[in-house]
Coordinates of C-alpha atoms in Angstrom, one line a residue:
Chain C
M227 CA -12.4 4.7 -27.3
N228 CA -14.2 8.0 -26.7
K229 CA -12.9 11.1 -25.1
K230 CA -14.7 12.2 -21.9
T231 CA -14.9 15.7 -20.6
I232 CA -14.0 16.2 -16.9
H233 CA -13.8 19.2 -14.6
L234 CA -11.2 19.8 -11.9
K235 CA -9.0 22.4 -10.3
L236 CA -5.3 22.5 -11.2
N237 CA -3.1 24.8 -9.1
G238 CA -6.2 26.6 -7.9
E239 CA -7.6 27.3 -11.4
P240 CA -10.7 25.6 -12.8
R241 CA -10.0 23.3 -15.7
E242 CA -11.9 21.4 -18.3
W243 CA -10.1 18.5 -19.8
S244 CA -11.1 16.3 -22.7
V245 CA -9.3 13.0 -22.2
F246 CA -9.2 9.4 -23.4
P247 CA -9.9 6.6 -20.9
N248 CA -6.3 5.4 -21.1
E249 CA -4.7 8.8 -20.6
L250 CA -2.5 9.2 -17.6
L251 CA -2.7 12.2 -15.3
L252 CA 1.0 12.8 -15.8
N253 CA 0.7 13.0 -19.5
V254 CA -2.2 15.5 -19.4
I255 CA -0.4 17.7 -16.9
R256 CA 2.8 17.7 -19.0
E257 CA 1.5 17.7 -22.6
Q258 CA -1.8 19.4 -22.4
E259 CA -1.1 21.8 -19.6
M260 CA 2.6 22.1 -20.4
L261 CA 3.5 21.9 -16.7
T262 CA 6.7 19.9 -16.9
G263 CA 7.6 19.8 -13.2
A264 CA 6.2 16.4 -12.6
K265 CA 8.4 13.9 -14.5
Y266 CA 8.1 10.4 -15.9
G267 CA 10.7 8.2 -14.2
C268 CA 10.1 4.5 -13.7
G269 CA 6.5 4.1 -14.6
I270 CA 6.0 1.4 -11.9
G271 CA 5.7 3.4 -8.7
E272 CA 9.2 3.1 -7.4
C273 CA 10.9 6.5 -8.1
G274 CA 8.3 9.1 -7.2
A275 CA 9.3 11.6 -9.9
C276 CA 5.7 12.0 -11.0
S277 CA 4.3 12.9 -7.6
V278 CA 1.6 15.5 -7.4
I279 CA -0.9 16.5 -4.8
V280 CA -4.5 15.2 -5.4
N281 CA -7.0 16.4 -2.8
D282 CA -4.3 17.1 -0.1
Q283 CA -2.7 13.7 -0.6
V284 CA 0.5 12.8 -2.5
A285 CA -0.2 10.5 -5.4
L286 CA 1.7 9.1 -8.4
S287 CA 0.4 10.8 -11.6
C288 CA 2.0 8.1 -13.8
L289 CA -0.3 5.4 -12.2
T290 CA -3.4 7.6 -12.1
L291 CA -5.9 7.7 -15.0
A292 CA -6.7 11.3 -15.9
I293 CA -10.5 10.6 -15.9
A294 CA -10.3 9.4 -12.3
V295 CA -9.5 12.9 -11.1
E296 CA -12.8 14.3 -12.0
G297 CA -13.7 17.0 -9.4
A298 CA -10.3 16.8 -7.7
E299 CA -8.0 19.6 -6.7
I300 CA -4.5 19.0 -8.0
T301 CA -1.4 20.8 -7.1
T302 CA 1.9 20.5 -8.9
V303 CA 5.2 22.1 -8.0
E304 CA 4.3 25.1 -10.3
G305 CA 1.3 25.7 -8.1
L306 CA 3.3 26.2 -4.9
V307 CA 4.6 29.6 -6.0
K308 CA 2.4 32.4 -4.6
A309 CA 0.6 34.8 -7.0
D310 CA 3.2 37.5 -6.4
G311 CA 6.0 35.1 -7.4
E312 CA 7.1 34.4 -3.8
L313 CA 8.4 30.9 -3.5
D314 CA 7.0 28.4 -1.1
P315 CA 9.4 28.0 1.9
V316 CA 10.2 24.5 0.8
Q317 CA 11.2 25.7 -2.7
A318 CA 13.2 28.5 -1.1
A319 CA 15.0 26.1 1.2
F320 CA 15.9 23.8 -1.8
L321 CA 17.6 26.8 -3.3
D322 CA 19.3 27.9 -0.1
Y323 CA 20.7 24.4 0.6
T324 CA 21.4 23.5 -3.1
A325 CA 19.2 20.4 -2.6
Y326 CA 19.5 19.3 -6.2
Q327 CA 22.1 18.3 -8.7
C328 CA 20.5 17.3 -12.0
G329 CA 17.1 18.4 -10.8
Y330 CA 15.0 15.6 -12.3
C331 CA 13.6 14.4 -8.9
T332 CA 13.4 18.0 -7.4
P333 CA 9.8 19.0 -8.3
A334 CA 8.4 15.8 -6.8
M335 CA 10.7 16.0 -3.8
I336 CA 9.4 19.5 -3.2
V337 CA 5.8 18.5 -3.6
V338 CA 6.1 15.6 -1.2
A339 CA 8.0 17.6 1.3
R340 CA 5.3 20.3 1.2
T341 CA 2.6 17.6 1.9
L342 CA 4.7 16.2 4.8
L343 CA 5.0 19.7 6.4
D344 CA 1.3 20.2 6.0
E345 CA 0.6 17.0 7.8
N346 CA 3.4 17.2 10.3
P347 CA 4.9 20.7 10.6
Q348 CA 7.8 19.7 12.8
P349 CA 9.1 16.3 11.6
T350 CA 12.2 14.7 12.9
E351 CA 15.0 13.8 10.4
M352 CA 13.8 10.2 10.5
Q353 CA 10.2 11.2 9.8
V354 CA 11.4 13.2 6.8
R355 CA 13.4 10.2 5.5
E356 CA 10.4 7.9 6.1
Y357 CA 7.9 10.1 4.3
M358 CA 10.2 10.7 1.3
R359 CA 11.3 7.1 1.0
G360 CA 9.4 6.8 -2.3
N361 CA 11.3 9.6 -3.9
L362 CA 14.6 8.5 -5.4
C363 CA 17.4 10.9 -6.3
R364 CA 19.9 9.2 -8.7
C365 CA 22.4 11.9 -7.9
T366 CA 22.1 10.6 -4.3
G367 CA 21.8 14.2 -2.9
Y368 CA 19.7 13.0 0.0
A369 CA 21.6 14.7 2.8
S370 CA 21.1 18.2 1.4
I371 CA 17.4 17.4 0.5
V372 CA 16.7 16.3 4.1
R373 CA 18.5 19.4 5.4
A374 CA 16.4 21.6 3.2
V375 CA 13.2 20.1 4.4
L376 CA 14.2 20.4 8.0
A377 CA 15.2 24.0 7.4
A378 CA 11.9 24.8 5.7
A379 CA 10.1 23.4 8.8
E380 CA 12.2 25.5 11.1
K381 CA 11.5 28.6 9.0
E382 CA 7.8 27.9 9.0
K383 CA 7.8 27.5 12.7
H384 CA 9.1 31.1 13.1
L385 CA 6.7 32.4 10.4
A386 CA 3.8 30.9 12.4
H387 CA 4.7 32.8 15.5
Chain G
M121 CA -0.7 2.5 -23.5
R122 CA -3.2 -0.1 -24.7
E123 CA -6.7 1.3 -25.5
F124 CA -9.5 0.4 -23.1
D125 CA -12.8 1.8 -22.0
L126 CA -13.2 2.9 -18.4
V127 CA -16.5 2.8 -16.6
I128 CA -16.9 4.5 -13.2
P129 CA -20.0 3.1 -11.5
K130 CA -21.3 4.9 -8.3
S131 CA -22.8 1.7 -6.8
L132 CA -21.7 -1.8 -6.2
P133 CA -24.6 -3.4 -8.1
D134 CA -23.7 -1.3 -11.2
A135 CA -20.1 -2.3 -10.9
L136 CA -21.0 -6.0 -10.6
D137 CA -23.3 -5.7 -13.7
A138 CA -20.4 -4.2 -15.6
L139 CA -18.1 -7.0 -14.5
A140 CA -20.6 -9.7 -15.5
A141 CA -20.2 -8.9 -19.2
N142 CA -18.6 -11.8 -20.9
D143 CA -18.2 -10.7 -24.6
V144 CA -15.0 -8.7 -23.8
I145 CA -12.2 -8.8 -21.1
V146 CA -13.5 -6.8 -18.2
Q147 CA -11.3 -6.2 -15.2
P148 CA -11.8 -4.2 -11.9
L149 CA -9.6 -1.2 -11.2
A150 CA -8.9 -0.2 -7.6
G151 CA -5.7 1.7 -6.7
G152 CA -4.2 1.0 -10.1
T153 CA -0.7 0.5 -8.7
D154 CA -0.6 -3.0 -10.1
M155 CA -3.2 -2.8 -12.9
I156 CA -1.7 0.3 -14.7
V157 CA 1.8 -1.2 -14.5
N158 CA 0.4 -4.6 -15.7
I159 CA -1.4 -3.0 -18.6
R160 CA 1.7 -1.1 -19.7
A161 CA 3.7 -4.4 -19.4
R162 CA 0.9 -6.1 -21.4
V163 CA 0.4 -8.6 -18.6
A164 CA -3.1 -7.3 -18.3
Q165 CA -5.1 -6.8 -21.5
P166 CA -8.5 -5.5 -20.6
N167 CA -11.0 -4.1 -23.0
V168 CA -12.9 -2.5 -20.2
L169 CA -11.8 -1.4 -16.8
V170 CA -14.4 -1.0 -14.1
S171 CA -13.3 1.5 -11.6
L172 CA -14.2 0.7 -8.0
N173 CA -13.1 4.1 -6.7
D174 CA -16.4 6.0 -6.7
I175 CA -18.3 3.4 -4.8
A176 CA -18.9 4.8 -1.3
E177 CA -19.8 1.5 0.4
L178 CA -16.4 0.0 -0.6
R179 CA -14.7 2.7 1.4
E180 CA -16.4 1.8 4.6
I181 CA -14.4 0.8 7.7
R182 CA -16.7 -0.3 10.6
R183 CA -17.2 -2.5 13.5
D184 CA -20.1 -4.9 13.4
N185 CA -20.5 -6.3 16.9
G186 CA -17.3 -8.4 17.3
T187 CA -16.2 -8.1 13.7
I188 CA -14.1 -5.5 11.9
V189 CA -15.4 -4.9 8.4
V190 CA -13.1 -3.2 5.9
G191 CA -14.5 -2.3 2.5
G192 CA -12.6 -3.5 -0.6
G193 CA -11.7 0.1 -1.4
A194 CA -9.9 0.8 1.8
R195 CA -6.4 2.1 1.2
I196 CA -3.1 0.9 2.7
A197 CA -2.9 4.4 4.3
D198 CA -6.1 3.7 6.1
F199 CA -4.4 1.0 8.2
L200 CA -2.0 3.7 9.4
K201 CA -4.6 6.4 10.0
H202 CA -8.1 5.0 10.8
P203 CA -8.7 4.7 14.5
L204 CA -10.7 1.5 14.3
L205 CA -7.9 -0.2 12.3
I206 CA -5.1 1.2 14.5
E207 CA -7.0 -0.3 17.5
N208 CA -8.0 -3.7 15.9
A209 CA -5.4 -4.5 13.3
E210 CA -2.1 -3.8 15.0
I211 CA -0.2 -6.3 12.9
A212 CA -1.6 -4.9 9.6
R213 CA -0.6 -1.4 10.8
Q214 CA 3.0 -2.6 11.2
A215 CA 2.9 -4.1 7.7
A216 CA 1.4 -0.9 6.2
F217 CA 4.2 1.1 7.7
H218 CA 6.7 -1.0 5.7
F219 CA 4.5 -1.0 2.6
A220 CA 6.2 0.6 -0.5
N221 CA 6.0 4.4 0.1
P222 CA 3.4 7.0 1.1
M223 CA 2.2 7.7 -2.5
I224 CA 1.6 4.1 -3.1
R225 CA -0.1 3.7 0.3
N226 CA -2.5 6.5 -0.6
L227 CA -3.5 4.8 -3.9
A228 CA -3.2 1.0 -3.3
T229 CA -6.0 -1.0 -1.6
A230 CA -5.5 -3.8 0.8
A231 CA -8.0 -5.9 -1.2
G232 CA -6.1 -5.2 -4.4
N233 CA -2.8 -6.3 -2.7
L234 CA -4.5 -9.6 -1.7
A235 CA -6.1 -10.0 -5.2
S236 CA -2.7 -9.6 -6.9
A237 CA -1.7 -12.6 -4.8
S238 CA 2.0 -12.1 -5.0
P239 CA 3.7 -14.6 -2.7
A240 CA 5.5 -11.6 -1.3
G241 CA 2.4 -9.4 -1.0
D242 CA 2.9 -7.2 2.2
M243 CA -0.6 -7.3 3.5
S244 CA -1.2 -11.1 3.1
P245 CA 0.7 -12.4 6.2
P246 CA -0.7 -9.9 8.6
L247 CA -4.3 -10.5 7.4
L248 CA -3.7 -14.3 7.5
A249 CA -2.5 -13.9 11.0
L250 CA -5.6 -11.9 12.0
G251 CA -7.7 -14.8 10.7
A252 CA -9.3 -12.6 8.0
E253 CA -12.0 -13.6 5.6
V254 CA -12.7 -12.1 2.2
A255 CA -16.2 -11.4 0.9
L256 CA -16.3 -12.0 -2.9
A257 CA -19.2 -10.2 -4.5
S258 CA -20.6 -10.8 -8.0
K259 CA -23.9 -10.4 -9.7
A260 CA -24.8 -13.9 -8.6
G261 CA -24.4 -13.0 -4.9
T262 CA -21.7 -12.8 -2.2
R263 CA -19.6 -15.7 -0.9
T264 CA -17.1 -15.6 2.0
L265 CA -13.8 -17.5 2.1
P266 CA -11.2 -17.7 4.7
L267 CA -8.2 -15.7 3.3
D268 CA -6.1 -18.9 3.4
Q269 CA -8.5 -20.6 0.9
F270 CA -8.5 -17.5 -1.3
F271 CA -4.8 -17.9 -2.2
I272 CA -4.2 -20.7 -4.7
S273 CA -0.8 -20.2 -6.2
V274 CA 1.5 -17.6 -7.6
R275 CA -0.8 -14.7 -8.6
K276 CA -3.8 -17.1 -8.7
T277 CA -6.7 -16.8 -6.3
A278 CA -10.2 -18.2 -5.9
R279 CA -11.6 -14.9 -7.3
R280 CA -13.6 -15.4 -10.5
P281 CA -13.3 -12.7 -13.2
D282 CA -16.8 -11.4 -12.4
E283 CA -16.1 -11.1 -8.7
I284 CA -14.5 -8.4 -6.6
I285 CA -13.3 -8.4 -3.0
S286 CA -16.1 -6.3 -1.5
A287 CA -14.9 -6.6 2.1
L288 CA -12.3 -8.0 4.4
R289 CA -13.4 -9.2 7.9
W290 CA -11.8 -10.4 11.0
Q291 CA -12.8 -10.9 14.7
V292 CA -11.8 -8.1 17.0
P293 CA -8.6 -9.4 18.7
P294 CA -9.4 -10.4 22.2
Q295 CA -7.6 -8.8 25.2
H296 CA -4.1 -10.1 25.9
T297 CA -3.4 -10.5 22.2
G298 CA 0.1 -9.6 20.9
H299 CA 1.1 -8.8 17.4
A300 CA 4.5 -8.9 15.7
F301 CA 5.4 -8.4 12.1
Y302 CA 8.8 -8.6 10.4
K303 CA 9.6 -7.8 6.8
M304 CA 13.1 -8.6 5.5
G305 CA 13.8 -6.4 2.5
L306 CA 17.0 -5.5 0.7
R307 CA 16.4 -1.8 1.5
A308 CA 13.9 0.2 3.5
A309 CA 11.7 1.8 0.8
D310 CA 9.9 0.1 -2.1
A311 CA 11.3 -3.3 -1.0
I312 CA 10.0 -6.7 -2.1
S313 CA 10.2 -9.1 0.8
V314 CA 12.9 -11.7 1.1
I315 CA 10.8 -13.2 3.8
S316 CA 8.0 -11.8 6.0
V317 CA 6.7 -13.2 9.2
A318 CA 3.4 -12.3 11.0
V319 CA 2.5 -13.6 14.4
V320 CA -0.6 -13.0 16.4
I321 CA -0.8 -14.6 19.9
E322 CA -3.6 -14.7 22.4
R323 CA -2.3 -15.3 25.8
A324 CA -3.8 -16.7 29.0
G325 CA -1.3 -16.3 31.9
D326 CA 1.7 -18.4 30.9
T327 CA -0.2 -20.4 28.3
I328 CA -0.6 -19.8 24.6
R329 CA -4.4 -19.8 24.1
E330 CA -4.1 -19.4 20.3
A331 CA -1.2 -18.6 18.0
R332 CA -1.6 -17.7 14.3
L333 CA 1.6 -17.6 12.3
A334 CA 1.8 -16.5 8.7
L335 CA 4.7 -16.4 6.3
G336 CA 5.3 -14.4 3.1
A337 CA 7.7 -14.9 0.1
V338 CA 8.6 -18.5 1.2
A339 CA 6.0 -20.5 -0.7
P340 CA 3.9 -20.2 -4.0
R341 CA 1.3 -18.4 -1.9
P342 CA 1.2 -16.5 1.4
M343 CA 0.8 -19.3 3.9
R344 CA -0.2 -20.1 7.5
A345 CA 2.4 -22.3 9.3
Y346 CA -0.3 -24.7 10.6
Q347 CA 2.1 -27.3 12.0
A348 CA 3.9 -24.7 14.1
E349 CA 0.6 -23.3 15.2
A350 CA -0.7 -26.7 16.3
L351 CA 2.4 -27.3 18.4
L352 CA 1.9 -24.0 20.2
N353 CA -1.8 -23.9 20.8
S354 CA -2.8 -24.5 24.5
Q355 CA 0.8 -25.0 25.5
K356 CA 3.0 -23.2 28.0
F357 CA 5.2 -20.6 26.4
T358 CA 8.8 -21.9 26.8
D359 CA 12.1 -21.4 25.0
A360 CA 12.0 -25.0 23.9
I361 CA 8.5 -24.7 22.3
V362 CA 9.5 -21.5 20.5
Q363 CA 12.6 -23.2 19.1
E364 CA 10.6 -26.2 18.0
A365 CA 7.8 -24.0 16.4
A366 CA 10.4 -22.0 14.5
R367 CA 12.0 -25.2 13.2
L368 CA 8.6 -26.6 12.1
A369 CA 7.7 -23.3 10.3
S370 CA 11.1 -23.4 8.5
E371 CA 10.3 -26.9 7.4
E372 CA 6.7 -26.5 6.3
C373 CA 7.5 -23.5 4.0
S374 CA 8.8 -24.2 0.5
P375 CA 11.0 -21.2 -0.6
I376 CA 12.8 -20.9 -3.9
D377 CA 16.1 -19.3 -5.0
D378 CA 15.6 -15.9 -6.6
L379 CA 17.5 -12.7 -7.0
R380 CA 16.5 -11.6 -3.5
G381 CA 17.8 -14.7 -1.7
T382 CA 18.3 -18.4 -1.8
A383 CA 15.9 -21.0 -0.6
S384 CA 18.2 -22.2 2.2
Y385 CA 18.9 -18.6 3.4
R386 CA 15.1 -18.0 3.5
R387 CA 14.5 -21.2 5.5
R388 CA 17.2 -20.2 8.0
M389 CA 15.7 -16.7 8.3
V390 CA 12.2 -18.1 8.8
K391 CA 13.6 -20.1 11.7
V392 CA 15.3 -17.0 13.2
Y393 CA 12.5 -14.6 12.7
V394 CA 9.6 -16.9 13.7
A395 CA 11.3 -17.3 17.0
R396 CA 11.9 -13.6 17.4
M397 CA 8.4 -12.6 16.4
L398 CA 6.9 -15.3 18.7
R399 CA 8.8 -13.8 21.6
Q400 CA 7.9 -10.2 20.6
A401 CA 4.2 -11.0 20.2
W402 CA 4.2 -12.9 23.5
E403 CA 5.7 -9.9 25.4
R404 CA 3.2 -7.5 23.8
A405 CA 0.3 -9.8 24.8
K406 CA 0.7 -9.0 28.4

């Protein structure tokens, strides 16, 4: 097994990674880049804790081989903060609505909610629940999570005007 | 995780060359939502993975006269988003909506879902009900099989190790065709079917021109309910015939007891939901 060098953008920054064929995207993000927002949860695609954005689409980084993201643009929860430190409206809403308990699922929840609002800026509550159905919260804090996402959408509607 | 080499060919012939190697275990990699899980669980033990994800022609979705051709690399999400599929694969769109979750839909391919050949695979009944065929490509050439002949048993298909599903094809559904899909899961997200039912009906006035009826999770493989279909074809649509077709379908399947439901419960639910889906598809065929 030989390492291969790939190039990509991570949170807007160009990156060069040297990775083994069997390395998972999640492990490189966490252990090489030391960005620990994305989490290992179930490893079989049911919990969503490892969700990151790959080329504008949500993907599961624990089921994605690192080599496969050659040339991609990847965004993790850490990349949603603006350069001046201002939080993304979804992040701010999670704080405002205390949409977390233990916090393990939170980074992925925020990343997936961000993608939802980019695709559908004014979702209904049902659409939020549908879109985030693959992100499990073992503290079962879903009500406040959904409220936070809807509040972020509402806030962005006003920002847009 | 197990060590393996990964090759990422840019063309289909290069991929088929790589898959033809017989000195080591070579397996194709599409979305990875089954393969990576299987490697970690040591169910799959490849020495080499051949990624199909950088092959442009496998991502094609096109209409070829009266046929819809979907490349083997098409994602589940494509069935929800691509205009050609929304228009010509209504039943597969319904199934894609119930498929796992958005992250999995962005990664997983329809061809991979078929190739995994789980009896409960979500895309199998709708594609059976569309009358789909699979094109199997290898270095030796391409052969086409009706999807029904592709499934052999639990996780066993007619695909040889050196072959990949290069495309799925089905006829553009004629006018006055109605589609109805039902998946019974134990929860809304990430569910594995207790049963699933897919019905496509072509209607001519008050007569059933052709009905295709497929069932999931009630036999060793996704199946067509041919006896029920034979009863329905060319007949008038009546309550009596719907009831009789539902009864036949519940008898020709062969469900088992497992942690999601018992065999007898599954049979009863097949009867209930075949009747409901027949009525729904019929109404939509107007």
